[in-house]
Amino acid sequence: MSARAPEDYNPSDYPPFGVAVDLCVFTLHNGVFSILLVERAEEPYAGDWALPGGFVGAYEDAMQAAWRELTEETGVERFPGHLEQLKTYTAPERDPRMRVVSVAHVALAPNLPTPRAGSDAKNARWWAVDDLGTEDGPTLAFDHEEIVVDAIERVRSKIEYTTLATQFTPEPFTMSDLHRVYTAVWGFPPDLPNLQRKVQSTPGMVVATDETADTGKRGPRPRLYRRGDATAIHPPLMRSDQRRADEG
Amino acid sequence: MSARAPEDYNPSDYPPFGVAVDLCVFTLHNGVFSILLVERAEEPYAGDWALPGGFVGAYEDAMQAAWRELTEETGVERFPGHLEQLKTYTAPERDPRMRVVSVAHVALAPNLPTPRAGSDAKNARWWAVDDLGTEDGPTLAFDHEEIVVDAIERVRSKIEYTTLATQFTPEPFTMSDLHRVYTAVWGFPPDLPNLQRKVQSTPGMVVATDETADTGKRGPRPRLYRRGDATAIHPPLMRSDQRRADEG
DNA sequence: ACAATAGTGTCTTTTAGACAGTATTTG
DNA sequence: CAAATACTGTCTAAAAGACACTATTGT
């Protein structure tokens, strides 16, 4: 991956860089934990799938650039979810055209619409996270596979110790909705009664409304909740045994 | 902080950036949780204290640049500790001279020597983390105060759920040494017997040697340990009640 | 002998995890 | 009324937290 330096290379050779933001936008699409990818129309990696993103402008920081790209790429007026910086990828040859570093971000939102393919002549769609890396899944451009792997792990672990799971479901929501979020993101169902106990005993994670939902299905009408002010779950809500893949 | 864009600004104006790495190097200096800062000799911010760092070269990634700076700035041959990326800071006006983004890193190591002031005509020293932000502490240049705050929180939280605390003490070490690490970093002493139980019940966190240390002091000779392969502590070791400052 | 330190054991409280049981609504 | 769903309650096991107690070594 690393480029070979010429013989007369002096490490105080500081080239100009392009600085880009890349976005790992996650949602629950038809209940399936999914990520937004765009199909590349041009070389390099034409036909492969890439993270949406773009360059940081002269008068904005990376976060502003990410918000800007987010509304452009998802086609929503005001992106209704959460955005945070993930990590910066800087391998010298990550883009064969020029030296560019990518400040990757993670975004979460409920129920985003299927992106309009025609907006800028790029094909864009949701991919099930579970299909990535399989033969049903996309081939990823650049170092985007590495970025996506990091992003998925970030989301899966961050809903353990923060209230971010509530960002995946529109308000108001039921406890079953939240349970579906955890199940979709983690890939296995936590115990619903215990989840409910934990969520409700975390001050400020959710706020009960006095309304109930009409699910159309039989059974009692479930209570509706809204997001609270709290950001942390303490102590965390853990995916115990299922968790054998550790990070540093 | 954000620069005003001119009237005719087009966001597809993508200027060249400088890309730097900044280092938050932490150690236990005489038992005190400390960070390495260098005094600036030139404008801007002459006389203020800054994080060590430098530009990323043409043929290296940020991690390589950080390792390079680390050995240069600490004056050790091979830096004996842990290094990881923290976050990237990209505010347009963070450096008044030019547009430069900083990929900040966190480094941890045991007992680093006091840096030689004369190496490159810059004054460099360890500052007690507790003195930062007080009148005994340094004034920080650029946006380095923000970076340092993020870095401190990263270290304090990361020794909860990883084995990184063992990076702060030379091998071999005693359980009291580890206890001193947690005490210094967190600012309060966890219960020693419970800490010991937790550390020893985490498979691969430490490996007992069959040796004991001669402390010079009275009391039994404590057993010596080395670092194990494990990186995660699961479930985490938490700073319970003392922890009222939460992060997102 | 005494004081300081290392390390073990034990008791209590809390929490997670599993799951039974009850209530509510629709077909 | 049956079936599915929402939700509460209960039991058990594990872990954290507090702290007593024993053992070892130097003064």
GROMACS .gro file of N, CA and C in nm, chain B residues 25 67-81 109-116 126:
model
   75
  273VAL      N    1   0.130   1.294   2.398
  273VAL     CA    2   0.212   1.188   2.457
  273VAL      C    3   0.195   1.191   2.608
  315TRP      N    4   0.480   0.805   1.437
  315TRP     CA    5   0.592   0.728   1.495
  315TRP      C    6   0.723   0.803   1.477
  316ARG      N    7   0.741   0.860   1.360
  316ARG     CA    8   0.863   0.934   1.333
  316ARG      C    9   0.878   1.052   1.427
  317GLU      N   10   0.772   1.131   1.439
  317GLU     CA   11   0.777   1.245   1.529
  317GLU      C   12   0.799   1.202   1.674
  318LEU      N   13   0.739   1.090   1.706
  318LEU     CA   14   0.744   1.041   1.844
  318LEU      C   15   0.888   1.013   1.886
  319THR      N   16   0.961   0.946   1.801
  319THR     CA   17   1.100   0.917   1.838
  319THR      C   18   1.182   1.046   1.835
  320GLU      N   19   1.154   1.133   1.739
  320GLU     CA   20   1.228   1.258   1.734
  320GLU      C   21   1.203   1.343   1.858
  321GLU      N   22   1.077   1.356   1.895
  321GLU     CA   23   1.042   1.450   2.000
  321GLU      C   24   1.072   1.397   2.140
  322THR      N   25   1.059   1.266   2.159
  322THR     CA   26   1.087   1.214   2.293
  322THR      C   27   1.234   1.181   2.308
  323GLY      N   28   1.305   1.173   2.199
  323GLY     CA   29   1.447   1.145   2.207
  323GLY      C   30   1.481   1.000   2.239
  324VAL      N   31   1.383   0.911   2.228
  324VAL     CA   32   1.413   0.770   2.249
  324VAL      C   33   1.433   0.702   2.115
  325GLU      N   34   1.515   0.596   2.116
  325GLU     CA   35   1.544   0.523   1.992
  325GLU      C   36   1.417   0.463   1.934
  326ARG      N   37   1.363   0.373   2.012
  326ARG     CA   38   1.240   0.308   1.969
  326ARG      C   39   1.136   0.337   2.076
  327PHE      N   40   1.033   0.407   2.040
  327PHE     CA   41   0.931   0.444   2.138
  327PHE      C   42   0.865   0.317   2.192
  328PRO      N   43   0.864   0.301   2.323
  328PRO     CA   44   0.827   0.172   2.381
  328PRO      C   45   0.680   0.157   2.416
  329GLY      N   46   0.593   0.242   2.367
  329GLY     CA   47   0.455   0.236   2.416
  329GLY      C   48   0.351   0.216   2.308
  357ALA      N   49   0.325   0.580   2.725
  357ALA     CA   50   0.446   0.504   2.750
  357ALA      C   51   0.486   0.520   2.894
  358PRO      N   52   0.560   0.421   2.945
  358PRO     CA   53   0.607   0.429   3.083
  358PRO      C   54   0.727   0.520   3.092
  359ASN      N   55   0.733   0.598   3.201
  359ASN     CA   56   0.860   0.653   3.245
  359ASN      C   57   0.947   0.716   3.141
  360LEU      N   58   0.896   0.796   3.053
  360LEU     CA   59   0.983   0.854   2.952
  360LEU      C   60   1.076   0.955   3.017
  361PRO      N   61   1.195   0.969   2.964
  361PRO     CA   62   1.290   1.063   3.022
  361PRO      C   63   1.244   1.206   2.997
  362THR      N   64   1.294   1.297   3.079
  362THR     CA   65   1.270   1.438   3.052
  362THR      C   66   1.335   1.472   2.918
  363PRO      N   67   1.257   1.531   2.828
  363PRO     CA   68   1.311   1.555   2.694
  363PRO      C   69   1.426   1.655   2.699
  364ARG      N   70   1.522   1.634   2.611
  364ARG     CA   71   1.637   1.724   2.605
  364ARG      C   72   1.590   1.855   2.543
  374TRP      N   73   0.743   1.794   3.053
  374TRP     CA   74   0.621   1.728   3.096
  374TRP      C   75   0.538   1.823   3.179
   0.00000   0.00000   0.00000
